[in-house]
CSV table of C-alpha atoms in Angstrom, one decimal:
chain,number,residue,atom,x,y,z
A,13,MET,CA,47.3,19.9,149.8
A,14,ARG,CA,46.3,18.9,153.7
A,15,GLY,CA,45.0,15.2,153.6
A,16,THR,CA,46.7,11.9,151.7
A,17,TYR,CA,47.5,12.7,148.1
A,18,GLY,CA,50.8,15.3,149.3
A,19,THR,CA,51.0,18.5,147.4
A,20,VAL,CA,47.6,18.4,145.3
A,21,ALA,CA,46.1,21.0,145.9
A,22,LEU,CA,42.6,21.9,146.0
A,23,GLY,CA,42.1,23.5,142.7
A,24,ALA,CA,38.9,23.4,141.9
A,25,ILE,CA,36.5,24.0,145.1
A,26,PHE,CA,33.7,26.6,145.1
A,27,GLY,CA,30.1,26.7,146.4
A,28,GLY,CA,27.4,26.5,144.2
A,29,LEU,CA,23.8,25.4,142.8
A,30,LEU,CA,22.1,21.8,142.8
A,31,PHE,CA,21.7,20.8,139.3
A,32,SER,CA,19.7,17.9,137.5
A,33,GLY,CA,21.2,16.1,135.2
A,34,ALA,CA,20.9,13.1,132.8
A,35,GLN,CA,20.0,9.4,133.3
A,36,ALA,CA,22.9,8.4,135.2
A,37,GLN,CA,23.2,9.6,139.0
A,38,MET,CA,25.8,9.6,141.8
A,39,LYS,CA,25.0,7.5,144.6
A,40,VAL,CA,26.5,7.5,148.4
A,41,SER,CA,27.7,4.3,149.6
A,42,SER,CA,28.7,5.6,153.3
A,43,PHE,CA,29.1,8.2,155.7
A,44,ASN,CA,31.6,6.9,157.2
A,45,GLY,CA,35.5,5.6,155.8
A,46,ASN,CA,37.4,6.0,152.4
A,47,VAL,CA,35.7,7.5,149.4
A,48,THR,CA,34.5,4.0,147.5
A,49,ASP,CA,35.0,2.7,144.2
A,50,ASP,CA,31.6,2.7,143.6
A,51,GLU,CA,31.2,6.4,144.6
A,52,LEU,CA,33.7,6.9,142.3
A,53,LYS,CA,32.3,5.2,139.5
A,54,SER,CA,28.8,6.8,140.0
A,55,PHE,CA,30.4,10.1,139.3
A,56,ASN,CA,32.2,9.3,136.5
A,57,ASP,CA,29.2,7.6,134.5
A,58,PHE,CA,27.4,10.6,135.8
A,59,VAL,CA,29.9,13.1,134.3
A,60,ALA,CA,30.2,11.4,131.3
A,61,THR,CA,26.5,12.2,130.7
A,62,LEU,CA,26.9,15.7,130.9
A,63,LYS,CA,27.1,18.6,128.1
A,64,PRO,CA,29.6,21.5,128.7
A,65,GLY,CA,27.1,24.4,127.9
A,66,THR,CA,27.8,26.4,124.5
A,67,SER,CA,28.5,30.0,126.0
A,68,ASN,CA,28.8,32.0,129.3
A,69,LYS,CA,25.3,33.3,129.0
A,70,GLY,CA,23.3,33.6,132.4
A,71,ASN,CA,27.2,32.6,134.0
A,72,GLU,CA,27.0,29.3,132.8
A,73,TRP,CA,30.9,28.7,133.3
A,74,VAL,CA,30.5,30.5,136.8
A,75,GLN,CA,28.0,29.2,139.2
A,76,GLY,CA,25.9,27.7,136.1
A,77,HIS,CA,25.6,24.0,135.6
A,78,SER,CA,28.8,24.1,133.4
A,79,GLY,CA,31.2,25.9,135.8
A,80,GLU,CA,30.1,24.0,139.1
A,81,GLN,CA,30.4,20.7,137.2
A,82,THR,CA,33.8,21.2,136.0
A,83,LYS,CA,34.8,22.6,139.3
A,84,ALA,CA,33.2,19.4,140.8
A,85,MET,CA,35.4,17.0,138.1
A,86,GLY,CA,38.7,19.0,139.7
A,87,LEU,CA,38.4,17.8,142.8
A,88,VAL,CA,37.0,14.6,142.6
A,89,TYR,CA,39.9,13.6,140.0
A,90,GLN,CA,42.3,14.6,143.8
A,91,ILE,CA,40.3,12.4,145.5
A,92,GLY,CA,40.5,9.4,143.6
A,93,GLU,CA,43.7,10.6,140.7
A,94,GLN,CA,41.3,8.7,138.2
A,95,LYS,CA,42.1,9.2,134.8
A,96,GLU,CA,38.1,9.1,133.3
A,97,THR,CA,37.5,12.0,135.7
A,98,LEU,CA,40.2,13.9,134.2
A,99,ASP,CA,39.3,13.4,130.3
A,100,ASN,CA,36.0,14.5,131.6
A,101,MET,CA,37.3,18.2,132.6
A,102,ILE,CA,39.1,18.2,129.5
A,103,ARG,CA,35.9,18.1,127.6
A,104,PHE,CA,34.6,20.9,129.6
A,105,CYS,CA,38.0,22.6,129.5
A,106,ASP,CA,38.4,22.4,125.5
A,107,ALA,CA,34.7,24.1,125.6
A,108,VAL,CA,35.0,27.2,127.6
A,109,LEU,CA,38.2,28.0,126.0
A,110,SER,CA,36.3,27.6,122.4
A,111,GLU,CA,34.1,30.0,123.6
A,112,ARG,CA,36.2,32.7,125.0
A,113,ASN,CA,34.8,36.2,123.4
A,114,ASP,CA,38.3,36.8,121.0
A,115,LEU,CA,38.5,32.7,120.0
A,116,ALA,CA,34.7,31.8,119.4
A,117,LYS,CA,32.6,32.8,116.4
A,118,ALA,CA,29.4,35.2,116.4
A,119,PRO,CA,27.1,34.5,118.1
A,120,VAL,CA,29.1,33.3,121.0
A,121,GLY,CA,32.2,36.0,120.2
A,122,GLN,CA,33.4,38.5,118.4
A,123,TYR,CA,31.7,41.6,120.7
A,124,LYS,CA,33.4,44.8,121.5
A,125,VAL,CA,32.7,44.7,125.0
A,126,TRP,CA,33.3,47.8,127.6
A,127,THR,CA,36.9,48.1,126.8
A,128,GLY,CA,36.5,49.0,123.5
A,129,GLY,CA,37.8,45.7,122.3
A,130,VAL,CA,37.1,42.3,121.7
A,131,ASP,CA,38.7,41.1,124.6
A,132,PRO,CA,39.7,37.6,125.8
A,133,CYS,CA,37.0,37.4,128.2
A,134,TRP,CA,33.1,35.0,128.6
A,135,PRO,CA,30.8,38.2,129.1
A,136,ASN,CA,27.5,36.9,130.4
A,137,ASP,CA,25.1,39.0,128.5
A,138,VAL,CA,26.0,40.5,125.3
A,139,THR,CA,22.6,42.0,124.9
A,140,LYS,CA,23.1,44.7,127.1
A,141,THR,CA,25.3,48.0,125.9
A,142,PRO,CA,28.3,48.6,127.1
A,143,ILE,CA,29.1,44.8,127.5
A,144,MET,CA,29.9,44.5,130.8
A,145,THR,CA,32.6,42.2,132.7
A,146,GLY,CA,32.8,41.8,136.7
A,147,GLY,CA,34.3,39.1,138.9
A,148,GLY,CA,32.5,35.7,137.2
A,149,GLU,CA,36.0,36.4,134.9
A,150,GLY,CA,38.0,34.4,137.0
A,151,ASP,CA,35.9,31.2,137.0
A,152,PRO,CA,36.6,30.0,133.3
A,153,VAL,CA,40.3,31.0,133.8
A,154,GLY,CA,40.2,29.0,137.2
A,155,HIS,CA,38.9,25.9,135.1
A,156,LEU,CA,41.7,26.2,132.3
A,157,ALA,CA,44.9,26.8,135.3
A,158,SER,CA,42.9,24.1,137.7
A,159,CYS,CA,43.0,21.7,134.4
A,160,SER,CA,46.6,22.5,133.6
A,161,TYR,CA,47.5,21.9,136.9
A,162,LEU,CA,46.0,18.4,137.6
A,163,ILE,CA,47.3,17.8,133.8
A,164,LEU,CA,51.1,18.9,135.1
A,165,LYS,CA,51.0,17.2,138.4
A,166,THR,CA,50.1,13.7,136.7
A,167,LYS,CA,53.6,13.0,135.0
A,168,ASN,CA,53.1,9.9,133.3
A,169,LEU,CA,50.5,11.1,131.4
A,170,TYR,CA,52.2,13.9,129.3
A,171,ASN,CA,53.3,12.3,126.4
A,172,GLN,CA,50.4,10.2,126.2
A,173,LYS,CA,47.0,11.5,123.5
A,174,VAL,CA,44.7,13.1,125.2
A,175,ALA,CA,41.9,10.3,124.9
A,176,GLY,CA,39.0,12.8,123.8
A,177,GLY,CA,41.0,13.5,120.4
A,178,ASP,CA,42.6,17.3,119.6
A,179,PRO,CA,39.0,18.9,118.0
A,180,HIS,CA,40.3,22.2,118.9
A,181,LYS,CA,44.0,21.6,118.3
A,182,TYR,CA,44.9,22.7,121.9
A,183,GLY,CA,47.4,19.8,121.7
A,184,ALA,CA,47.4,16.6,120.8
A,185,THR,CA,49.1,15.1,124.1
A,186,TYR,CA,48.4,15.7,127.7
A,187,LEU,CA,51.4,18.0,128.1
A,188,ASP,CA,50.8,19.9,125.0
A,189,ARG,CA,46.9,20.5,126.0
A,190,ALA,CA,48.5,21.7,129.5
A,191,LYS,CA,50.6,24.5,127.9
A,192,THR,CA,47.7,25.8,126.1
A,193,TYR,CA,45.2,26.1,129.0
A,194,LEU,CA,48.2,28.0,130.9
A,195,LYS,CA,49.1,30.0,127.9
A,196,GLN,CA,45.5,30.9,127.3
A,197,ALA,CA,44.2,31.6,131.2
A,198,ASP,CA,47.8,33.5,131.0
A,199,THR,CA,46.3,35.7,128.0
A,200,SER,CA,43.1,36.2,129.7
A,201,MET,CA,45.0,37.7,132.5
A,202,SER,CA,47.3,40.0,130.5
A,203,LYS,CA,44.9,41.1,128.1
A,204,HIS,CA,41.7,41.7,130.0
A,205,ILE,CA,41.5,41.2,133.8
A,206,LEU,CA,44.7,42.8,135.1
A,207,LYS,CA,45.1,45.3,132.0
A,208,ARG,CA,42.1,46.5,132.3
A,209,LEU,CA,39.1,45.1,134.7
A,210,LEU,CA,41.1,45.3,138.2
A,211,ASP,CA,42.9,47.8,140.2
A,212,LEU,CA,45.4,46.9,142.2
A,213,SER,CA,46.9,49.9,143.0
A,214,ASN,CA,45.8,50.2,146.7
A,215,GLY,CA,48.5,47.3,148.0
A,216,ASN,CA,47.4,45.0,145.2
A,217,LYS,CA,43.9,44.9,146.9
A,218,MET,CA,41.0,44.0,143.8
A,219,TYR,CA,39.0,47.0,142.8
A,220,PHE,CA,36.9,47.0,139.8
A,221,ALA,CA,38.8,49.6,137.4
A,222,LYS,CA,37.2,53.0,137.7
A,223,ASP,CA,35.6,53.0,134.6
A,224,SER,CA,34.3,49.6,134.5
A,225,PRO,CA,30.6,49.9,134.3
A,226,TYR,CA,30.3,46.7,136.5
A,227,MET,CA,30.8,48.3,140.0
A,228,GLY,CA,33.7,51.3,138.7
A,229,GLY,CA,35.6,52.1,141.5
A,230,LYS,CA,34.4,49.9,144.2
A,231,PRO,CA,35.7,46.7,146.0
A,232,VAL,CA,35.7,43.7,144.8
A,233,PRO,CA,33.1,41.5,146.3
A,234,TRP,CA,34.0,38.6,148.3
A,235,ASN,CA,32.4,36.1,146.5
A,236,GLN,CA,34.5,37.3,143.5
A,237,GLN,CA,37.3,37.7,144.6
A,238,MET,CA,37.2,34.2,145.7
A,239,MET,CA,36.8,33.5,141.7
A,240,PHE,CA,40.0,35.4,140.6
A,241,ASN,CA,41.9,33.7,143.4
A,242,TYR,CA,40.7,30.3,142.4
A,243,ALA,CA,42.4,31.2,138.7
A,244,PHE,CA,45.8,32.8,140.6
A,245,LEU,CA,46.0,29.7,143.1
A,246,ASN,CA,46.1,27.5,140.1
A,247,LEU,CA,48.0,29.4,137.7
A,248,VAL,CA,50.5,29.6,140.7
A,249,ASN,CA,50.8,26.2,141.3
A,250,ALA,CA,51.1,25.4,137.1
A,251,HIS,CA,53.8,27.5,136.6
A,252,LYS,CA,55.8,26.9,139.7
A,253,ILE,CA,55.7,23.0,138.2
A,254,LEU,CA,57.2,24.4,134.4
A,255,ASN,CA,59.4,26.8,136.2
A,256,ASP,CA,58.7,28.7,133.3
A,257,ASN,CA,58.0,32.3,134.6
A,258,PRO,CA,58.6,32.9,138.6
A,259,THR,CA,58.2,36.8,137.9
A,260,LEU,CA,54.7,36.3,136.8
A,261,ALA,CA,53.6,33.5,139.5
A,262,GLY,CA,54.8,36.2,141.9
A,263,LYS,CA,52.7,38.5,140.9
A,264,TYR,CA,49.9,36.1,141.0
A,265,LYS,CA,50.7,35.0,144.5
A,266,SER,CA,51.4,38.7,145.8
A,267,ILE,CA,48.0,39.3,144.9
A,268,LEU,CA,45.8,36.0,146.2
A,269,THR,CA,47.8,36.8,149.4
A,270,ALA,CA,46.8,41.0,149.8
A,271,SER,CA,43.1,39.6,149.0
A,272,LEU,CA,43.3,37.1,151.9
A,273,ASP,CA,45.3,39.6,154.5
A,274,TRP,CA,42.4,42.3,153.4
A,275,PHE,CA,39.8,39.7,154.8
A,276,PHE,CA,41.3,38.1,157.8
A,277,HIS,CA,43.7,41.1,159.0
A,278,GLY,CA,42.6,44.1,157.0
A,279,GLY,CA,39.3,44.5,158.5
A,280,GLY,CA,37.1,42.3,156.5
A,281,VAL,CA,36.1,40.4,159.3
A,282,GLN,CA,34.8,40.2,162.8
A,283,THR,CA,35.5,37.7,165.1
A,284,LYS,CA,32.8,37.0,167.8
A,285,LYS,CA,31.5,34.4,170.1
A,286,SER,CA,28.9,32.4,169.9
A,287,LYS,CA,26.3,31.4,172.4
A,288,LYS,CA,27.8,28.4,172.8
A,289,GLY,CA,31.1,30.1,173.8
A,290,ASN,CA,33.1,29.2,170.5
A,291,PRO,CA,35.2,31.7,168.1
A,292,ILE,CA,32.3,32.8,165.1
A,293,TYR,CA,33.4,35.5,162.2
A,294,ASP,CA,30.8,37.8,161.2
A,295,TRP,CA,31.7,39.5,158.0
A,296,GLY,CA,29.6,41.3,154.7
A,297,TYR,CA,29.1,40.8,150.4
A,298,THR,CA,31.9,43.7,150.2
A,299,MET,CA,34.0,46.0,151.9
A,300,PRO,CA,33.2,48.4,154.0
A,301,ARG,CA,30.3,46.1,154.8
A,302,THR,CA,31.7,43.9,158.0
A,303,THR,CA,28.6,42.2,159.0
A,304,GLY,CA,25.1,40.1,157.2
A,305,GLU,CA,26.7,38.2,154.5
A,306,ASP,CA,24.1,36.2,153.2
A,307,ASN,CA,24.0,32.8,153.1
A,308,ASN,CA,24.4,32.3,149.3
A,309,HIS,CA,27.6,34.5,148.7
A,310,GLY,CA,28.6,32.8,152.2
A,311,ALA,CA,28.9,29.9,150.4
A,312,LEU,CA,30.9,30.8,147.8
A,313,ASP,CA,33.2,32.8,150.1
A,314,VAL,CA,33.8,29.7,152.0
A,315,ALA,CA,34.5,27.6,149.6
A,316,GLY,CA,37.2,29.7,148.1
A,317,PHE,CA,39.1,29.8,151.4
A,318,ALA,CA,39.0,26.7,152.0
A,319,ARG,CA,40.9,26.2,148.8
A,320,THR,CA,43.5,28.0,149.9
A,321,TYR,CA,43.5,26.3,153.0
A,322,ALA,CA,43.9,23.1,151.5
A,323,ASP,CA,46.8,24.3,149.0
A,324,GLY,CA,48.9,24.8,152.2
A,325,ASN,CA,51.0,27.9,150.6
A,326,TYR,CA,49.0,30.8,152.5
A,327,GLY,CA,49.2,30.6,155.5
A,328,ILE,CA,45.7,29.9,156.1
A,329,THR,CA,45.2,27.6,159.7
A,330,ALA,CA,42.8,25.2,161.0
A,331,ASP,CA,42.6,27.9,163.5
A,332,GLN,CA,41.4,30.2,161.0
A,333,MET,CA,38.8,27.9,159.6
A,334,LYS,CA,37.0,26.6,162.5
A,335,PRO,CA,35.4,29.9,163.2
A,336,PHE,CA,33.7,29.4,159.9
A,337,ALA,CA,32.1,26.0,160.4
A,338,ASN,CA,30.9,27.5,164.0
A,339,THR,CA,29.6,30.2,162.5
A,340,PHE,CA,27.7,27.9,160.1
A,341,VAL,CA,27.1,25.0,163.0
A,342,ASP,CA,26.3,27.2,166.0
A,343,VAL,CA,25.0,30.8,164.2
A,344,MET,CA,23.0,29.8,161.1
A,345,THR,CA,21.9,26.2,161.8
A,346,LEU,CA,18.7,27.1,163.3
A,347,GLY,CA,17.0,23.5,163.6
A,348,LYS,CA,16.7,20.5,161.4
A,349,LYS,CA,16.9,21.0,157.5
A,350,LYS,CA,16.5,25.0,158.5
A,351,TYR,CA,19.3,27.6,158.0
A,352,ALA,CA,19.5,31.1,158.4
A,353,GLY,CA,19.6,33.2,155.3
A,354,LYS,CA,22.4,35.5,156.8
A,355,VAL,CA,25.3,34.4,158.2
A,356,ASP,CA,24.8,36.1,161.7
A,357,GLY,CA,21.7,34.0,162.1
A,358,THR,CA,18.7,36.1,160.3
A,359,SER,CA,17.3,36.0,157.5
A,360,GLY,CA,16.2,38.1,154.6
A,361,SER,CA,14.6,37.4,151.2
A,362,GLY,CA,16.7,36.6,147.8
A,363,HIS,CA,19.9,35.4,149.0
A,364,ALA,CA,19.4,36.0,152.3
A,365,SER,CA,16.2,34.0,152.1
A,366,SER,CA,16.4,31.3,154.9
A,367,THR,CA,16.7,27.4,153.2
A,368,ASP,CA,15.9,24.1,154.4
A,369,GLY,CA,19.5,22.3,152.6
A,370,ILE,CA,22.8,23.0,152.7
A,371,ARG,CA,24.2,24.8,150.0
A,372,SER,CA,27.3,22.9,148.8
A,373,GLY,CA,30.0,25.8,150.0
A,374,TRP,CA,29.4,25.1,153.5
A,375,LEU,CA,29.8,21.5,153.3
A,376,PHE,CA,33.5,21.6,153.5
A,377,LEU,CA,33.5,23.2,157.0
A,378,ALA,CA,32.7,19.3,158.3
A,379,GLU,CA,36.2,19.0,158.6
A,380,PHE,CA,36.4,21.3,161.2
A,381,ARG,CA,33.5,20.8,162.9
A,382,PRO,CA,33.5,16.7,163.2
A,383,ASP,CA,30.4,16.7,165.5
A,384,ALA,CA,28.5,18.0,163.0
A,385,TYR,CA,29.8,16.0,160.0
A,386,GLU,CA,26.6,13.7,159.6
A,387,SER,CA,24.2,16.0,160.2
A,388,MET,CA,25.7,18.3,157.5
A,389,MET,CA,26.0,15.0,155.1
A,390,SER,CA,22.6,14.0,155.8
A,391,ALA,CA,20.9,17.4,155.1
A,392,ASP,CA,20.2,16.5,151.4
A,393,LEU,CA,22.0,13.1,150.9
A,394,ALA,CA,21.2,9.7,152.2
A,395,VAL,CA,23.2,6.4,152.5
A,396,GLY,CA,22.4,4.4,149.5
A,397,LYS,CA,20.6,7.4,147.6
A,398,THR,CA,21.2,9.3,144.7
A,399,THR,CA,21.6,12.3,143.5
A,400,LYS,CA,22.2,14.8,140.0
A,401,SER,CA,24.0,17.3,142.0
A,402,ALA,CA,27.9,17.1,140.9
A,403,ASP,CA,29.2,20.4,143.3
A,404,GLN,CA,27.1,19.0,146.3
A,405,PHE,CA,28.3,15.2,145.9
A,406,SER,CA,31.6,16.1,144.8
A,407,ARG,CA,32.0,18.5,148.5
A,408,PHE,CA,30.3,15.5,150.0
A,409,LEU,CA,33.3,13.0,148.6
A,410,TRP,CA,36.0,15.6,150.1
A,411,ALA,CA,34.8,15.7,153.4
A,412,LYS,CA,34.3,12.2,153.8
A,413,HIS,CA,38.2,11.8,152.5
A,414,GLN,CA,39.1,14.6,154.6
A,415,ARG,CA,37.7,12.8,157.9
A,416,ALA,CA,38.7,9.3,156.8
A,417,ASN,CA,42.6,10.4,156.3
A,418,THR,CA,43.2,13.5,158.2
A,419,LYS,CA,44.6,13.0,161.1
């Protein structure tokens, strides 16, 4: 990881939504300097009040409340390395695993999906026929793999009993829990995602299977590739620590690498110049489109690239990340608290509507445009004020942390 904490990968970042929460709220101590103990405590106090979703209905474990909150916990743990943060993440990961289609009892699970089997997956709508799956499958696997990796990085916890107990019999100790999460994440990959959902026959580029009822035979949109890459990245890192299956880890890494190469070197993005003369990017929602990605999905795209940049093992450089930041600052920022709905500076409707706030995925880019840091953070946050958005607050903390510690 690029920053203070050495090799810990940025395993849980993603653009996301703004959520309401319980009575506790997270509080900004300052925009500058190191992340404070009070900021970390306010985060931990807040997430301790949250309850995980009871199913993946409506993508609850993807861009829904539980998905974004889980990613936020993983990110904040990497900043502060406080056990309380990790324990709450484990609480959520226990829930998401228990709600997987093949493990959960009806009415949450036990559905035959489009493949004809009761697959290890998390469909977001079980009322339609056939029951479809898509890129959202990457996020629950990513949560499990990310939590596994973070536990495995914390060796002093290995033989301790998990603070919240073991209600699902996933392993009494932290090490046992990490191994269960990793094994089950691999199961979802081998028995659904790689077995049926994805077609990797074109140089490991991600397409949906031709017989998939969702976007069958088409390239996986960039934001959904980032969901799968969230899983692949953390699976690689977890297996690397255990050194238990280098062949499988190599397979995961090759798929992630192909995704990045497709975007940066295979025609996925156009490099242009802003009116200020800075290099900027323009890209589309999915190949073969190469222009006009919308603000909402763009935030998810950018957060995925930020995750792999921070990991430091996939060749993404600061010079490659800065045009994303220039795009947001020079092109999409139209004025004070006014942001374009598309990466080309135009706006439309729906996901492409202009906004008066910044979707949290874009906040990671402040690292590459320090001149815009305070204006980006103050768009939705204020010193001394509180928020109930775990994804936004966690990404602010990451940007603040990088600003204070990266030379």
